[in-house]
Amino acid sequence: MAKLIYSAITSLDGYVEDEGGKFEWAAPDDEVFAFVNDLERPIGTYLYGRQMYETMVYWETVSTAADQPEVTGDFAEIWQAAEKIVYSRTLQAVSSARTRIEREFDPDAIRRLKESSGADMTIGGAELAGQAMSAGLVDECHLLLGPILVGGGKRALPDNLGVRLELLGERRFGSGVVHLHYRVGA
Ligand SMILES: NC(=O)c1ccc[n+]([C@@H]2O[C@H](COP(=O)([O-])OP(=O)(O)OC[C@H]3O[C@@H](n4cnc5c(N)ncnc54)[C@H](OP(=O)(O)O)[C@@H]3O)[C@@H](O)[C@H]2O)c1
């Protein structure tokens, strides 16, 4: 059965976006970007909340010319190759290939997708991933914690959820980012 994985780059105090709606402080340097690319490479399908999709669809048309950094061209190729499902009650149309819209988040449909999928799947942003975690659908988390406190904003992890985690791996990066890899529901 395929795994459903939640990955997020967060501040140390656990936010994916600050109170001003900004997340530039989360931008990965080349070392972290290359690591993220290796996490994403085997993923077959991305499940996106509409807001995260609107951020990530940039990668559908980004230039992969030789003058661009290798890590960004690599990520664009990985992103464009994956299947995408966007959860939204408002989005009228998608602007990327291999993409469909779902109007409702149906946990049983996701369970069936995990059973039938030949490759692991990811879920983001935080709002949609929180629903999946609360429904017991998320198998693993990759958290990349940056060396910054932003004091408030959108939380990476859901409120009102109590669940044990098993640490599967960790790594530190030159920028001060720390990667924590957990199994959910140990
Ligand atoms: N830290 C980083 O590295 C990083 C990177 C990229 C982006 N970001 C930020 O992360 C934020 C992610 O946003 P988010 O976590 O608030 O939102 P999200 O989960 O990406 O999207 C929320 C939207 O998904 C749809 N949705 C949620 N639950 C649904 C359900 N049960 N059924 C149908 N549709 C559902 C709704 O869309 P509709 O309103 O259309 O119905 C909802 O407004 C972005 O705002 C972006 O700024 C951070």
mmCIF file of C-alpha atoms and ligand atoms in Angstrom:
data_model
loop_
_atom_site.group_PDB
_atom_site.id
_atom_site.type_symbol
_atom_site.label_atom_id
_atom_site.label_comp_id
_atom_site.label_asym_id
_atom_site.label_seq_id
_atom_site.Cartn_x
_atom_site.Cartn_y
_atom_site.Cartn_z
ATOM 1 C CA MET A 1 0.000 0.000 0.000
ATOM 2 C CA ALA A 2 1.249 3.494 -0.814
ATOM 3 C CA LYS A 3 2.136 5.853 2.029
ATOM 4 C CA LEU A 4 0.643 9.327 2.445
ATOM 5 C CA ILE A 5 3.363 11.774 3.473
ATOM 6 C CA TYR A 6 3.119 15.339 4.792
ATOM 7 C CA SER A 7 6.162 17.539 4.196
ATOM 8 C CA ALA A 8 6.519 21.127 5.361
ATOM 9 C CA ILE A 9 9.174 23.773 5.714
ATOM 10 C CA THR A 10 8.355 25.613 8.928
ATOM 11 C CA SER A 11 9.703 28.156 11.377
ATOM 12 C CA LEU A 12 11.074 26.706 14.598
ATOM 13 C CA ASP A 13 7.838 27.767 16.308
ATOM 14 C CA GLY A 14 5.871 25.702 13.819
ATOM 15 C CA TYR A 15 4.432 28.089 11.226
ATOM 16 C CA VAL A 16 4.396 27.635 7.431
ATOM 17 C CA GLU A 17 3.343 31.255 6.863
ATOM 18 C CA ASP A 18 3.677 34.290 9.167
ATOM 19 C CA GLU A 19 0.893 36.647 10.233
ATOM 20 C CA GLY A 20 1.617 38.877 7.237
ATOM 21 C CA GLY A 21 1.043 35.966 4.840
ATOM 22 C CA LYS A 22 4.742 35.737 4.030
ATOM 23 C CA PHE A 23 6.960 32.672 3.894
ATOM 24 C CA GLU A 24 10.103 33.910 2.105
ATOM 25 C CA TRP A 25 11.994 33.071 5.289
ATOM 26 C CA ALA A 26 11.233 29.384 4.508
ATOM 27 C CA ALA A 27 12.881 29.457 1.062
ATOM 28 C CA PRO A 28 15.379 26.574 0.920
ATOM 29 C CA ASP A 29 18.994 27.130 -0.044
ATOM 30 C CA ASP A 30 20.516 24.801 -2.662
ATOM 31 C CA GLU A 31 21.545 22.170 -0.094
ATOM 32 C CA VAL A 32 18.026 21.901 1.383
ATOM 33 C CA PHE A 33 16.437 22.167 -2.083
ATOM 34 C CA ALA A 34 18.462 19.188 -3.341
ATOM 35 C CA PHE A 35 17.383 17.198 -0.286
ATOM 36 C CA VAL A 36 13.724 18.096 -0.900
ATOM 37 C CA ASN A 37 14.087 17.028 -4.538
ATOM 38 C CA ASP A 38 15.239 13.595 -3.416
ATOM 39 C CA LEU A 39 12.220 13.340 -1.089
ATOM 40 C CA GLU A 40 9.848 14.304 -3.901
ATOM 41 C CA ARG A 41 11.414 12.225 -6.687
ATOM 42 C CA PRO A 42 9.648 8.892 -5.889
ATOM 43 C CA ILE A 43 6.238 10.507 -5.239
ATOM 44 C CA GLY A 44 3.499 9.626 -7.730
ATOM 45 C CA THR A 45 0.652 11.934 -6.677
ATOM 46 C CA TYR A 46 0.423 15.254 -4.835
ATOM 47 C CA LEU A 47 -2.783 15.994 -2.924
ATOM 48 C CA TYR A 48 -3.084 19.770 -2.592
ATOM 49 C CA GLY A 49 -5.329 22.198 -0.781
ATOM 50 C CA ARG A 50 -6.272 24.978 -3.165
ATOM 51 C CA GLN A 51 -3.978 27.519 -1.532
ATOM 52 C CA MET A 52 -0.897 25.328 -1.755
ATOM 53 C CA TYR A 53 -1.772 24.423 -5.348
ATOM 54 C CA GLU A 54 -1.938 28.114 -6.238
ATOM 55 C CA THR A 55 1.562 28.566 -4.800
ATOM 56 C CA MET A 56 3.033 25.446 -6.400
ATOM 57 C CA VAL A 57 1.538 25.758 -9.904
ATOM 58 C CA TYR A 58 4.339 28.273 -10.566
ATOM 59 C CA TRP A 59 6.484 25.173 -11.219
ATOM 60 C CA GLU A 60 4.379 24.212 -14.255
ATOM 61 C CA THR A 61 5.735 27.070 -16.354
ATOM 62 C CA VAL A 62 8.980 28.053 -14.615
ATOM 63 C CA SER A 63 12.008 28.334 -16.894
ATOM 64 C CA THR A 64 14.257 25.283 -16.779
ATOM 65 C CA ALA A 65 16.888 26.983 -18.963
ATOM 66 C CA ALA A 66 20.551 26.221 -18.431
ATOM 67 C CA ASP A 67 21.108 29.581 -16.692
ATOM 68 C CA GLN A 68 18.746 28.571 -13.851
ATOM 69 C CA PRO A 69 20.076 26.807 -10.738
ATOM 70 C CA GLU A 70 20.215 23.018 -11.237
ATOM 71 C CA VAL A 71 18.051 22.343 -8.155
ATOM 72 C CA THR A 72 15.146 24.436 -9.434
ATOM 73 C CA GLY A 73 15.184 22.825 -12.887
ATOM 74 C CA ASP A 74 15.288 19.423 -11.210
ATOM 75 C CA PHE A 75 12.320 20.298 -8.986
ATOM 76 C CA ALA A 76 10.301 21.638 -11.941
ATOM 77 C CA GLU A 77 10.776 18.372 -13.817
ATOM 78 C CA ILE A 78 9.775 16.307 -10.775
ATOM 79 C CA TRP A 79 6.725 18.512 -10.136
ATOM 80 C CA GLN A 80 5.511 18.451 -13.728
ATOM 81 C CA ALA A 81 5.796 14.642 -13.923
ATOM 82 C CA ALA A 82 3.618 13.952 -10.853
ATOM 83 C CA GLU A 83 -0.162 13.519 -10.780
ATOM 84 C CA LYS A 84 -1.999 16.232 -8.820
ATOM 85 C CA ILE A 85 -5.371 16.308 -7.082
ATOM 86 C CA VAL A 86 -6.554 19.737 -5.888
ATOM 87 C CA TYR A 87 -9.173 19.978 -3.140
ATOM 88 C CA SER A 88 -11.336 23.058 -3.568
ATOM 89 C CA ARG A 89 -14.950 24.138 -3.483
ATOM 90 C CA THR A 90 -14.160 27.340 -5.422
ATOM 91 C CA LEU A 91 -11.501 26.648 -8.049
ATOM 92 C CA GLN A 92 -13.047 26.699 -11.518
ATOM 93 C CA ALA A 93 -10.149 25.323 -13.547
ATOM 94 C CA VAL A 94 -6.620 24.076 -13.133
ATOM 95 C CA SER A 95 -3.627 25.404 -15.021
ATOM 96 C CA SER A 96 -1.325 22.393 -14.954
ATOM 97 C CA ALA A 97 -1.266 19.020 -16.703
ATOM 98 C CA ARG A 98 -2.030 15.748 -14.879
ATOM 99 C CA THR A 99 -4.319 17.658 -12.479
ATOM 100 C CA ARG A 100 -7.913 17.189 -11.376
ATOM 101 C CA ILE A 101 -10.174 18.919 -8.851
ATOM 102 C CA GLU A 102 -12.017 17.205 -5.992
ATOM 103 C CA ARG A 103 -14.836 19.165 -4.345
ATOM 104 C CA GLU A 104 -14.852 17.191 -1.077
ATOM 105 C CA PHE A 105 -12.151 15.613 1.024
ATOM 106 C CA ASP A 106 -13.405 12.039 1.404
ATOM 107 C CA PRO A 107 -11.199 9.930 3.732
ATOM 108 C CA ASP A 108 -12.517 6.654 2.269
ATOM 109 C CA ALA A 109 -11.602 7.777 -1.249
ATOM 110 C CA ILE A 110 -8.067 8.573 -0.046
ATOM 111 C CA ARG A 111 -7.811 5.143 1.595
ATOM 112 C CA ARG A 112 -8.782 3.530 -1.713
ATOM 113 C CA LEU A 113 -6.246 5.711 -3.526
ATOM 114 C CA LYS A 114 -3.510 4.554 -1.118
ATOM 115 C CA GLU A 115 -4.474 0.942 -1.756
ATOM 116 C CA SER A 116 -4.430 1.277 -5.521
ATOM 117 C CA SER A 117 -1.475 3.627 -5.964
ATOM 118 C CA GLY A 118 1.832 2.172 -7.128
ATOM 119 C CA ALA A 119 3.849 5.039 -5.630
ATOM 120 C CA ASP A 120 3.760 7.053 -2.408
ATOM 121 C CA MET A 121 1.712 10.249 -2.245
ATOM 122 C CA THR A 122 2.196 13.608 -0.497
ATOM 123 C CA ILE A 123 -0.333 16.028 0.975
ATOM 124 C CA GLY A 124 -0.143 19.802 1.604
ATOM 125 C CA GLY A 125 -0.780 22.620 2.626
ATOM 126 C CA ALA A 126 -1.270 22.622 6.283
ATOM 127 C CA GLU A 127 -5.076 22.955 6.360
ATOM 128 C CA LEU A 128 -5.694 19.968 4.092
ATOM 129 C CA ALA A 129 -2.885 17.925 5.668
ATOM 130 C CA GLY A 130 -4.384 18.637 9.112
ATOM 131 C CA GLN A 131 -7.668 17.077 8.022
ATOM 132 C CA ALA A 132 -5.822 14.038 6.707
ATOM 133 C CA MET A 133 -3.817 13.690 9.935
ATOM 134 C CA SER A 134 -6.974 13.981 12.030
ATOM 135 C CA ALA A 135 -8.564 11.250 9.875
ATOM 136 C CA GLY A 136 -5.569 8.973 10.508
ATOM 137 C CA LEU A 137 -4.523 8.976 6.846
ATOM 138 C CA VAL A 138 -0.993 10.411 7.117
ATOM 139 C CA ASP A 139 1.704 7.767 7.530
ATOM 140 C CA GLU A 140 4.832 9.916 7.705
ATOM 141 C CA CYS A 141 5.896 13.545 8.175
ATOM 142 C CA HIS A 142 8.984 15.365 6.969
ATOM 143 C CA LEU A 143 9.434 18.612 8.880
ATOM 144 C CA LEU A 144 12.191 21.005 7.871
ATOM 145 C CA LEU A 145 12.550 23.454 10.749
ATOM 146 C CA GLY A 146 14.242 26.759 9.944
ATOM 147 C CA PRO A 147 16.280 28.788 12.460
ATOM 148 C CA ILE A 148 13.651 31.505 12.879
ATOM 149 C CA LEU A 149 10.726 32.364 15.159
ATOM 150 C CA VAL A 150 7.872 34.188 13.412
ATOM 151 C CA GLY A 151 5.498 34.415 16.364
ATOM 152 C CA GLY A 152 2.242 33.483 14.638
ATOM 153 C CA GLY A 153 0.519 32.709 11.356
ATOM 154 C CA LYS A 154 -0.534 29.397 9.805
ATOM 155 C CA ARG A 155 0.423 26.432 11.932
ATOM 156 C CA ALA A 156 2.129 23.513 10.183
ATOM 157 C CA LEU A 157 0.449 20.952 12.421
ATOM 158 C CA PRO A 158 -3.205 20.770 13.431
ATOM 159 C CA ASP A 159 -4.585 21.930 16.764
ATOM 160 C CA ASN A 160 -6.551 19.495 18.903
ATOM 161 C CA LEU A 161 -4.815 16.370 17.635
ATOM 162 C CA GLY A 162 -2.990 14.037 19.990
ATOM 163 C CA VAL A 163 -0.899 11.364 18.311
ATOM 164 C CA ARG A 164 2.426 9.654 19.041
ATOM 165 C CA LEU A 165 5.254 9.868 16.512
ATOM 166 C CA GLU A 166 8.275 7.662 15.937
ATOM 167 C CA LEU A 167 11.471 9.427 14.858
ATOM 168 C CA LEU A 168 12.763 7.698 11.708
ATOM 169 C CA GLY A 169 15.599 10.062 10.824
ATOM 170 C CA GLU A 170 17.133 13.485 11.263
ATOM 171 C CA ARG A 171 19.690 15.688 9.532
ATOM 172 C CA ARG A 172 21.193 19.137 9.999
ATOM 173 C CA PHE A 173 22.028 21.521 7.168
ATOM 174 C CA GLY A 174 24.610 24.299 6.866
ATOM 175 C CA SER A 175 21.880 26.973 6.863
ATOM 176 C CA GLY A 176 20.716 25.880 10.321
ATOM 177 C CA VAL A 177 17.683 24.008 8.990
ATOM 178 C CA VAL A 178 16.981 20.696 10.757
ATOM 179 C CA HIS A 179 15.110 17.840 9.082
ATOM 180 C CA LEU A 180 12.959 15.555 11.219
ATOM 181 C CA HIS A 181 11.344 12.478 9.692
ATOM 182 C CA TYR A 182 8.569 10.835 11.678
ATOM 183 C CA ARG A 183 6.235 7.888 11.374
ATOM 184 C CA VAL A 184 2.786 9.035 12.533
ATOM 185 C CA GLY A 185 0.912 6.907 15.010
ATOM 186 C CA ALA A 186 3.832 4.888 16.346
HETATM 187 N N1 LIG B 1 6.477 27.236 4.384
HETATM 188 C C1 LIG B 1 6.582 27.034 3.093
HETATM 189 O O1 LIG B 1 7.626 26.605 2.593
HETATM 190 C C2 LIG B 1 5.418 27.304 2.186
HETATM 191 C C3 LIG B 1 5.504 26.901 0.853
HETATM 192 C C4 LIG B 1 4.426 27.138 0.041
HETATM 193 C C5 LIG B 1 3.282 27.751 0.539
HETATM 194 N N2 LIG B 1 3.241 28.150 1.835
HETATM 195 C C6 LIG B 1 2.033 28.774 2.415
HETATM 196 O O2 LIG B 1 1.295 27.736 2.968
HETATM 197 C C7 LIG B 1 -0.090 28.095 2.868
HETATM 198 C C8 LIG B 1 -0.903 26.814 2.746
HETATM 199 O O3 LIG B 1 -2.186 27.211 2.981
HETATM 200 P P1 LIG B 1 -3.220 26.452 3.899
HETATM 201 O O4 LIG B 1 -2.567 25.379 4.687
HETATM 202 O O5 LIG B 1 -3.978 27.493 4.628
HETATM 203 O O6 LIG B 1 -4.199 25.933 2.808
HETATM 204 P P2 LIG B 1 -4.317 24.625 1.886
HETATM 205 O O7 LIG B 1 -4.536 23.430 2.753
HETATM 206 O O8 LIG B 1 -3.244 24.576 0.884
HETATM 207 O O9 LIG B 1 -5.657 25.031 1.110
HETATM 208 C C9 LIG B 1 -6.844 25.323 1.808
HETATM 209 C C10 LIG B 1 -7.977 25.265 0.799
HETATM 210 O O10 LIG B 1 -8.161 23.905 0.372
HETATM 211 C C11 LIG B 1 -9.530 23.667 0.137
HETATM 212 N N3 LIG B 1 -10.030 22.673 1.076
HETATM 213 C C12 LIG B 1 -9.624 22.477 2.367
HETATM 214 N N4 LIG B 1 -10.356 21.498 2.922
HETATM 215 C C13 LIG B 1 -11.231 21.064 1.971
HETATM 216 C C14 LIG B 1 -12.257 20.075 1.954
HETATM 217 N N5 LIG B 1 -12.519 19.317 3.063
HETATM 218 N N6 LIG B 1 -12.948 19.907 0.835
HETATM 219 C C15 LIG B 1 -12.692 20.659 -0.280
HETATM 220 N N7 LIG B 1 -11.749 21.614 -0.318
HETATM 221 C C16 LIG B 1 -11.023 21.809 0.805
HETATM 222 C C17 LIG B 1 -10.242 24.995 0.338
HETATM 223 O O11 LIG B 1 -10.223 25.639 -0.923
HETATM 224 P P3 LIG B 1 -11.441 26.580 -1.430
HETATM 225 O O12 LIG B 1 -11.358 27.814 -0.571
HETATM 226 O O13 LIG B 1 -11.124 26.838 -2.879
HETATM 227 O O14 LIG B 1 -12.704 25.797 -1.224
HETATM 228 C C18 LIG B 1 -9.333 25.706 1.327
HETATM 229 O O15 LIG B 1 -9.485 27.113 1.302
HETATM 230 C C19 LIG B 1 -0.215 28.977 1.636
HETATM 231 O O16 LIG B 1 -1.059 30.056 1.986
HETATM 232 C C20 LIG B 1 1.184 29.471 1.375
HETATM 233 O O17 LIG B 1 1.275 30.845 1.624
HETATM 234 C C21 LIG B 1 4.275 27.927 2.680
#
